[in-house]
mmCIF file with all atom_site columns, C-alpha atoms in Angstrom:
data_model
loop_
_atom_site.group_PDB
_atom_site.id
_atom_site.type_symbol
_atom_site.label_atom_id
_atom_site.label_alt_id
_atom_site.label_comp_id
_atom_site.label_asym_id
_atom_site.label_entity_id
_atom_site.label_seq_id
_atom_site.pdbx_PDB_ins_code
_atom_site.Cartn_x
_atom_site.Cartn_y
_atom_site.Cartn_z
_atom_site.occupancy
_atom_site.B_iso_or_equiv
_atom_site.pdbx_formal_charge
_atom_site.auth_seq_id
_atom_site.auth_comp_id
_atom_site.auth_asym_id
_atom_site.auth_atom_id
_atom_site.pdbx_PDB_model_num
ATOM 1   C CA . UNK A 1 1   ? -26.775 -28.064 144.654 1.00 72.00 ? 1   UNK A CA 1
ATOM 2   C CA . UNK A 1 2   ? -24.583 -29.002 147.615 1.00 85.00 ? 2   UNK A CA 1
ATOM 3   C CA . UNK A 1 3   ? -21.523 -29.488 145.353 1.00 89.00 ? 3   UNK A CA 1
ATOM 4   C CA . UNK A 1 4   ? -22.070 -26.040 143.817 1.00 90.00 ? 4   UNK A CA 1
ATOM 5   C CA . UNK A 1 5   ? -21.921 -24.387 147.270 1.00 90.00 ? 5   UNK A CA 1
ATOM 6   C CA . UNK A 1 6   ? -18.694 -26.213 148.088 1.00 92.00 ? 6   UNK A CA 1
ATOM 7   C CA . UNK A 1 7   ? -17.175 -25.094 144.782 1.00 92.00 ? 7   UNK A CA 1
ATOM 8   C CA . UNK A 1 8   ? -18.210 -21.459 145.371 1.00 93.00 ? 8   UNK A CA 1
ATOM 9   C CA . UNK A 1 9   ? -16.673 -21.480 148.858 1.00 93.00 ? 9   UNK A CA 1
ATOM 10  C CA . UNK A 1 10  ? -13.522 -23.050 147.447 1.00 94.00 ? 10  UNK A CA 1
ATOM 11  C CA . UNK A 1 11  ? -13.422 -20.416 144.683 1.00 95.00 ? 11  UNK A CA 1
ATOM 12  C CA . UNK A 1 12  ? -13.805 -17.616 147.238 1.00 95.00 ? 12  UNK A CA 1
ATOM 13  C CA . UNK A 1 13  ? -11.001 -19.034 149.369 1.00 95.00 ? 13  UNK A CA 1
ATOM 14  C CA . UNK A 1 14  ? -8.808  -19.392 146.283 1.00 96.00 ? 14  UNK A CA 1
ATOM 15  C CA . UNK A 1 15  ? -9.484  -15.790 145.212 1.00 95.00 ? 15  UNK A CA 1
ATOM 16  C CA . UNK A 1 16  ? -8.599  -14.521 148.691 1.00 93.00 ? 16  UNK A CA 1
ATOM 17  C CA . UNK A 1 17  ? -5.325  -16.463 148.609 1.00 92.00 ? 17  UNK A CA 1
ATOM 18  C CA . UNK A 1 18  ? -4.542  -14.958 145.183 1.00 91.00 ? 18  UNK A CA 1
ATOM 19  C CA . UNK A 1 19  ? -5.272  -11.436 146.485 1.00 89.00 ? 19  UNK A CA 1
ATOM 20  C CA . UNK A 1 20  ? -2.904  -11.998 149.403 1.00 86.00 ? 20  UNK A CA 1
ATOM 21  C CA . UNK A 1 21  ? -0.206  -13.163 146.978 1.00 84.00 ? 21  UNK A CA 1
ATOM 22  C CA . UNK A 1 22  ? -0.671  -10.022 144.876 1.00 80.00 ? 22  UNK A CA 1
ATOM 23  C CA . UNK A 1 23  ? -0.418  -7.810  147.957 1.00 76.00 ? 23  UNK A CA 1
ATOM 24  C CA . UNK A 1 24  ? 2.786   -9.529  148.989 1.00 71.00 ? 24  UNK A CA 1
ATOM 25  C CA . UNK A 1 25  ? 4.243   -8.927  145.525 1.00 64.00 ? 25  UNK A CA 1
ATOM 26  C CA . UNK A 1 26  ? 3.351   -5.247  145.719 1.00 61.00 ? 26  UNK A CA 1
ATOM 27  C CA . UNK A 1 27  ? 4.987   -4.948  149.125 1.00 58.00 ? 27  UNK A CA 1
ATOM 28  C CA . UNK A 1 28  ? 8.474   -5.602  147.708 1.00 60.00 ? 28  UNK A CA 1
ATOM 29  C CA . UNK A 1 29  ? 11.079  -3.372  149.225 1.00 64.00 ? 29  UNK A CA 1
ATOM 30  C CA . UNK A 1 30  ? 12.621  -0.922  146.817 1.00 65.00 ? 30  UNK A CA 1
ATOM 31  C CA . UNK A 1 31  ? 16.326  -0.465  147.356 1.00 67.00 ? 31  UNK A CA 1
ATOM 32  C CA . UNK A 1 32  ? 17.227  3.097   148.204 1.00 73.00 ? 32  UNK A CA 1
ATOM 33  C CA . UNK A 1 33  ? 20.947  2.748   147.565 1.00 80.00 ? 33  UNK A CA 1
ATOM 34  C CA . UNK A 1 34  ? 22.550  5.139   145.071 1.00 82.00 ? 34  UNK A CA 1
ATOM 35  C CA . UNK A 1 35  ? 22.424  3.799   141.530 1.00 81.00 ? 35  UNK A CA 1
ATOM 36  C CA . UNK A 1 36  ? 23.359  4.964   138.067 1.00 82.00 ? 36  UNK A CA 1
ATOM 37  C CA . UNK A 1 37  ? 20.916  3.701   135.459 1.00 85.00 ? 37  UNK A CA 1
ATOM 38  C CA . UNK A 1 38  ? 21.393  3.806   131.703 1.00 88.00 ? 38  UNK A CA 1
ATOM 39  C CA . UNK A 1 39  ? 18.866  3.159   128.998 1.00 88.00 ? 39  UNK A CA 1
ATOM 40  C CA . UNK A 1 40  ? 19.509  3.174   125.274 1.00 87.00 ? 40  UNK A CA 1
ATOM 41  C CA . UNK A 1 41  ? 17.024  3.286   122.463 1.00 83.00 ? 41  UNK A CA 1
ATOM 42  C CA . UNK A 1 42  ? 17.112  3.450   118.701 1.00 80.00 ? 42  UNK A CA 1
ATOM 43  C CA . UNK A 1 43  ? 15.057  6.209   117.158 1.00 74.00 ? 43  UNK A CA 1
ATOM 44  C CA . UNK A 1 44  ? 13.923  6.212   113.565 1.00 68.00 ? 44  UNK A CA 1
ATOM 45  C CA . UNK A 1 45  ? 13.508  9.709   112.252 1.00 62.00 ? 45  UNK A CA 1
ATOM 46  C CA . UNK A 1 46  ? 10.510  9.311   109.999 1.00 58.00 ? 46  UNK A CA 1
ATOM 47  C CA . UNK A 1 47  ? 8.585   12.258  108.591 1.00 53.00 ? 47  UNK A CA 1
ATOM 48  C CA . UNK A 1 48  ? 5.955   13.382  111.034 1.00 55.00 ? 48  UNK A CA 1
ATOM 49  C CA . UNK A 1 49  ? 3.082   15.163  109.324 1.00 55.00 ? 49  UNK A CA 1
ATOM 50  C CA . UNK A 1 50  ? 1.219   16.005  112.526 1.00 55.00 ? 50  UNK A CA 1
ATOM 51  C CA . UNK A 1 51  ? 3.458   19.035  113.106 1.00 53.00 ? 51  UNK A CA 1
ATOM 52  C CA . UNK A 1 52  ? 3.071   20.446  109.612 1.00 53.00 ? 52  UNK A CA 1
ATOM 53  C CA . UNK A 1 53  ? -0.373  21.854  110.353 1.00 56.00 ? 53  UNK A CA 1
ATOM 54  C CA . UNK A 1 54  ? 0.969   23.733  113.392 1.00 55.00 ? 54  UNK A CA 1
ATOM 55  C CA . UNK A 1 55  ? 3.814   25.304  111.460 1.00 55.00 ? 55  UNK A CA 1
ATOM 56  C CA . UNK A 1 56  ? 3.613   27.919  108.773 1.00 58.00 ? 56  UNK A CA 1
ATOM 57  C CA . UNK A 1 57  ? 1.797   26.683  105.662 1.00 61.00 ? 57  UNK A CA 1
ATOM 58  C CA . UNK A 1 58  ? 4.808   27.409  103.448 1.00 62.00 ? 58  UNK A CA 1
ATOM 59  C CA . UNK A 1 59  ? 7.177   25.450  105.688 1.00 57.00 ? 59  UNK A CA 1
ATOM 60  C CA . UNK A 1 60  ? 7.307   21.673  105.403 1.00 57.00 ? 60  UNK A CA 1
ATOM 61  C CA . UNK A 1 61  ? 9.409   19.393  107.558 1.00 54.00 ? 61  UNK A CA 1
ATOM 62  C CA . UNK A 1 62  ? 12.119  17.645  105.592 1.00 58.00 ? 62  UNK A CA 1
ATOM 63  C CA . UNK A 1 63  ? 11.674  13.884  105.478 1.00 58.00 ? 63  UNK A CA 1
ATOM 64  C CA . UNK A 1 64  ? 14.403  11.978  107.280 1.00 56.00 ? 64  UNK A CA 1
ATOM 65  C CA . UNK A 1 65  ? 14.680  8.211   107.161 1.00 59.00 ? 65  UNK A CA 1
ATOM 66  C CA . UNK A 1 66  ? 17.885  7.926   109.174 1.00 67.00 ? 66  UNK A CA 1
ATOM 67  C CA . UNK A 1 67  ? 18.235  6.036   112.423 1.00 69.00 ? 67  UNK A CA 1
ATOM 68  C CA . UNK A 1 68  ? 20.003  7.309   115.476 1.00 77.00 ? 68  UNK A CA 1
ATOM 69  C CA . UNK A 1 69  ? 20.365  6.172   119.040 1.00 79.00 ? 69  UNK A CA 1
ATOM 70  C CA . UNK A 1 70  ? 19.990  7.931   122.345 1.00 83.00 ? 70  UNK A CA 1
ATOM 71  C CA . UNK A 1 71  ? 21.404  6.912   125.685 1.00 87.00 ? 71  UNK A CA 1
ATOM 72  C CA . UNK A 1 72  ? 19.984  8.338   128.876 1.00 87.00 ? 72  UNK A CA 1
ATOM 73  C CA . UNK A 1 73  ? 21.925  8.285   132.131 1.00 86.00 ? 73  UNK A CA 1
ATOM 74  C CA . UNK A 1 74  ? 19.934  8.809   135.297 1.00 86.00 ? 74  UNK A CA 1
ATOM 75  C CA . UNK A 1 75  ? 21.186  9.123   138.850 1.00 85.00 ? 75  UNK A CA 1
ATOM 76  C CA . UNK A 1 76  ? 19.000  8.128   141.795 1.00 83.00 ? 76  UNK A CA 1
ATOM 77  C CA . UNK A 1 77  ? 20.860  10.393  144.230 1.00 84.00 ? 77  UNK A CA 1
ATOM 78  C CA . UNK A 1 78  ? 22.252  13.850  143.578 1.00 84.00 ? 78  UNK A CA 1
ATOM 79  C CA . UNK A 1 79  ? 25.307  13.019  145.692 1.00 84.00 ? 79  UNK A CA 1
ATOM 80  C CA . UNK A 1 80  ? 26.232  10.225  143.272 1.00 80.00 ? 80  UNK A CA 1
ATOM 81  C CA . UNK A 1 81  ? 25.966  12.671  140.395 1.00 82.00 ? 81  UNK A CA 1
ATOM 82  C CA . UNK A 1 82  ? 28.172  15.214  142.167 1.00 82.00 ? 82  UNK A CA 1
ATOM 83  C CA . UNK A 1 83  ? 30.787  12.586  143.012 1.00 80.00 ? 83  UNK A CA 1
ATOM 84  C CA . UNK A 1 84  ? 30.821  11.299  139.445 1.00 77.00 ? 84  UNK A CA 1
ATOM 85  C CA . UNK A 1 85  ? 31.156  14.675  137.783 1.00 76.00 ? 85  UNK A CA 1
ATOM 86  C CA . UNK A 1 86  ? 33.122  16.573  140.426 1.00 74.00 ? 86  UNK A CA 1
ATOM 87  C CA . UNK A 1 87  ? 36.203  16.568  138.198 1.00 64.00 ? 87  UNK A CA 1
ATOM 88  C CA . UNK A 1 88  ? 34.277  18.519  135.575 1.00 61.00 ? 88  UNK A CA 1
ATOM 89  C CA . UNK A 1 89  ? 33.565  21.398  137.921 1.00 57.00 ? 89  UNK A CA 1
ATOM 90  C CA . UNK A 1 90  ? 36.294  24.000  137.676 1.00 52.00 ? 90  UNK A CA 1
ATOM 91  C CA . UNK A 1 91  ? 35.975  24.835  141.372 1.00 52.00 ? 91  UNK A CA 1
ATOM 92  C CA . UNK A 1 92  ? 36.897  21.258  142.326 1.00 45.00 ? 92  UNK A CA 1
ATOM 93  C CA . UNK A 1 93  ? 39.609  20.833  139.733 1.00 49.00 ? 93  UNK A CA 1
ATOM 94  C CA . UNK A 1 94  ? 43.090  20.995  141.157 1.00 52.00 ? 94  UNK A CA 1
ATOM 95  C CA . UNK A 1 95  ? 45.698  22.227  138.780 1.00 57.00 ? 95  UNK A CA 1
ATOM 96  C CA . UNK A 1 96  ? 48.823  20.182  139.102 1.00 65.00 ? 96  UNK A CA 1
ATOM 97  C CA . UNK A 1 97  ? 52.010  22.225  138.949 1.00 71.00 ? 97  UNK A CA 1
ATOM 98  C CA . UNK A 1 98  ? 54.441  20.704  136.498 1.00 86.00 ? 98  UNK A CA 1
ATOM 99  C CA . UNK A 1 99  ? 58.043  20.758  137.557 1.00 90.00 ? 99  UNK A CA 1
ATOM 100 C CA . UNK A 1 100 ? 61.010  21.182  135.271 1.00 92.00 ? 100 UNK A CA 1
ATOM 101 C CA . UNK A 1 101 ? 63.001  17.906  135.305 1.00 91.00 ? 101 UNK A CA 1
ATOM 102 C CA . UNK A 1 102 ? 66.279  19.822  134.897 1.00 91.00 ? 102 UNK A CA 1
ATOM 103 C CA . UNK A 1 103 ? 65.943  22.606  137.483 1.00 92.00 ? 103 UNK A CA 1
ATOM 104 C CA . UNK A 1 104 ? 63.176  21.242  139.721 1.00 90.00 ? 104 UNK A CA 1
ATOM 105 C CA . UNK A 1 105 ? 61.438  24.636  139.493 1.00 92.00 ? 105 UNK A CA 1
ATOM 106 C CA . UNK A 1 106 ? 57.782  25.079  138.509 1.00 92.00 ? 106 UNK A CA 1
ATOM 107 C CA . UNK A 1 107 ? 57.652  24.832  134.718 1.00 92.00 ? 107 UNK A CA 1
ATOM 108 C CA . UNK A 1 108 ? 56.241  27.776  132.796 1.00 92.00 ? 108 UNK A CA 1
ATOM 109 C CA . UNK A 1 109 ? 56.764  26.334  129.323 1.00 93.00 ? 109 UNK A CA 1
ATOM 110 C CA . UNK A 1 110 ? 56.225  23.060  127.487 1.00 92.00 ? 110 UNK A CA 1
ATOM 111 C CA . UNK A 1 111 ? 58.415  21.659  124.700 1.00 93.00 ? 111 UNK A CA 1
ATOM 112 C CA . UNK A 1 112 ? 56.208  19.977  122.122 1.00 91.00 ? 112 UNK A CA 1
ATOM 113 C CA . UNK A 1 113 ? 59.078  18.010  120.558 1.00 91.00 ? 113 UNK A CA 1
ATOM 114 C CA . UNK A 1 114 ? 60.294  16.322  123.745 1.00 90.00 ? 114 UNK A CA 1
ATOM 115 C CA . UNK A 1 115 ? 56.892  16.497  125.473 1.00 89.00 ? 115 UNK A CA 1
ATOM 116 C CA . UNK A 1 116 ? 58.605  17.833  128.601 1.00 91.00 ? 116 UNK A CA 1
ATOM 117 C CA . UNK A 1 117 ? 57.965  20.944  130.712 1.00 93.00 ? 117 UNK A CA 1
ATOM 118 C CA . UNK A 1 118 ? 60.829  23.365  131.359 1.00 94.00 ? 118 UNK A CA 1
ATOM 119 C CA . UNK A 1 119 ? 61.406  26.505  133.415 1.00 93.00 ? 119 UNK A CA 1
ATOM 120 C CA . UNK A 1 120 ? 64.345  28.352  131.850 1.00 94.00 ? 120 UNK A CA 1
ATOM 121 C CA . UNK A 1 121 ? 66.112  28.778  128.526 1.00 94.00 ? 121 UNK A CA 1
ATOM 122 C CA . UNK A 1 122 ? 69.088  26.793  129.810 1.00 94.00 ? 122 UNK A CA 1
ATOM 123 C CA . UNK A 1 123 ? 66.796  23.901  130.759 1.00 94.00 ? 123 UNK A CA 1
ATOM 124 C CA . UNK A 1 124 ? 65.268  24.025  127.264 1.00 95.00 ? 124 UNK A CA 1
ATOM 125 C CA . UNK A 1 125 ? 68.724  23.797  125.663 1.00 95.00 ? 125 UNK A CA 1
ATOM 126 C CA . UNK A 1 126 ? 69.652  20.851  127.898 1.00 94.00 ? 126 UNK A CA 1
ATOM 127 C CA . UNK A 1 127 ? 66.404  19.050  127.028 1.00 93.00 ? 127 UNK A CA 1
ATOM 128 C CA . UNK A 1 128 ? 67.031  19.509  123.305 1.00 94.00 ? 128 UNK A CA 1
ATOM 129 C CA . UNK A 1 129 ? 70.645  18.360  123.627 1.00 94.00 ? 129 UNK A CA 1
ATOM 130 C CA . UNK A 1 130 ? 69.564  15.207  125.473 1.00 93.00 ? 130 UNK A CA 1
ATOM 131 C CA . UNK A 1 131 ? 66.900  14.630  122.826 1.00 93.00 ? 131 UNK A CA 1
ATOM 132 C CA . UNK A 1 132 ? 69.388  14.954  119.941 1.00 93.00 ? 132 UNK A CA 1
ATOM 133 C CA . UNK A 1 133 ? 71.829  12.582  121.676 1.00 92.00 ? 133 UNK A CA 1
ATOM 134 C CA . UNK A 1 134 ? 69.066  10.011  122.161 1.00 91.00 ? 134 UNK A CA 1
ATOM 135 C CA . UNK A 1 135 ? 68.094  10.320  118.496 1.00 90.00 ? 135 UNK A CA 1
ATOM 136 C CA . UNK A 1 136 ? 71.723  9.759   117.445 1.00 90.00 ? 136 UNK A CA 1
ATOM 137 C CA . UNK A 1 137 ? 71.891  6.640   119.651 1.00 88.00 ? 137 UNK A CA 1
ATOM 138 C CA . UNK A 1 138 ? 68.652  5.400   118.148 1.00 85.00 ? 138 UNK A CA 1
ATOM 139 C CA . UNK A 1 139 ? 69.964  5.958   114.593 1.00 85.00 ? 139 UNK A CA 1
ATOM 140 C CA . UNK A 1 140 ? 73.180  4.101   115.440 1.00 84.00 ? 140 UNK A CA 1
ATOM 141 C CA . UNK A 1 141 ? 71.214  1.201   116.909 1.00 82.00 ? 141 UNK A CA 1
ATOM 142 C CA . UNK A 1 142 ? 68.951  1.129   113.886 1.00 80.00 ? 142 UNK A CA 1
ATOM 143 C CA . UNK A 1 143 ? 71.887  1.173   111.472 1.00 80.00 ? 143 UNK A CA 1
ATOM 144 C CA . UNK A 1 144 ? 73.578  -1.660  113.406 1.00 76.00 ? 144 UNK A CA 1
ATOM 145 C CA . UNK A 1 145 ? 70.382  -3.703  113.210 1.00 75.00 ? 145 UNK A CA 1
ATOM 146 C CA . UNK A 1 146 ? 70.072  -3.012  109.480 1.00 76.00 ? 146 UNK A CA 1
ATOM 147 C CA . UNK A 1 147 ? 73.706  -4.064  108.917 1.00 75.00 ? 147 UNK A CA 1
ATOM 148 C CA . UNK A 1 148 ? 73.129  -7.237  110.947 1.00 73.00 ? 148 UNK A CA 1
ATOM 149 C CA . UNK A 1 149 ? 70.016  -8.002  108.901 1.00 71.00 ? 149 UNK A CA 1
ATOM 150 C CA . UNK A 1 150 ? 71.997  -7.531  105.664 1.00 72.00 ? 150 UNK A CA 1
ATOM 151 C CA . UNK A 1 151 ? 74.683  -9.929  106.933 1.00 70.00 ? 151 UNK A CA 1
ATOM 152 C CA . UNK A 1 152 ? 72.041  -12.516 107.811 1.00 65.00 ? 152 UNK A CA 1
ATOM 153 C CA . UNK A 1 153 ? 70.435  -12.150 104.377 1.00 64.00 ? 153 UNK A CA 1
ATOM 154 C CA . UNK A 1 154 ? 73.816  -12.518 102.617 1.00 62.00 ? 154 UNK A CA 1
ATOM 155 C CA . UNK A 1 155 ? 74.622  -15.656 104.616 1.00 62.00 ? 155 UNK A CA 1
ATOM 156 C CA . UNK A 1 156 ? 71.267  -17.161 103.712 1.00 60.00 ? 156 UNK A CA 1
ATOM 157 C CA . UNK A 1 157 ? 71.823  -16.509 99.999  1.00 56.00 ? 157 UNK A CA 1
ATOM 158 C CA . UNK A 1 158 ? 75.264  -18.190 99.998  1.00 55.00 ? 158 UNK A CA 1
#
């Protein structure tokens, strides 16, 4: 009988210690710093018959057995969201003025062949002339390399 009382007191003390431990675990500080959290999940699109009774009797949901995934991005602070996506807002987007490399003036046009902006017709003609000269140099270099390769191949065969 005496041993039973000691065990009960010990059990009570142990349970109180365990409760204190649980309270300490619950008291963890949650960080309030801005965070971006992502979570991804795979979703199996299986036919769901529970919605068929809500819909029109003649309409049946088409069975789909495909799998897809979804990724959710959540921001803990709105300021973090605004900073991240500020470039998408047209009000914050700064349009960079392209300058013509020939005249130095703001370019109004863009040459798709040379991938260069230009301001005037004269600048366009100069850009195209430079481009054609570079292409000629490249062809000459390529032909020289091909000739050198042929010479090497002939020397190997001899």
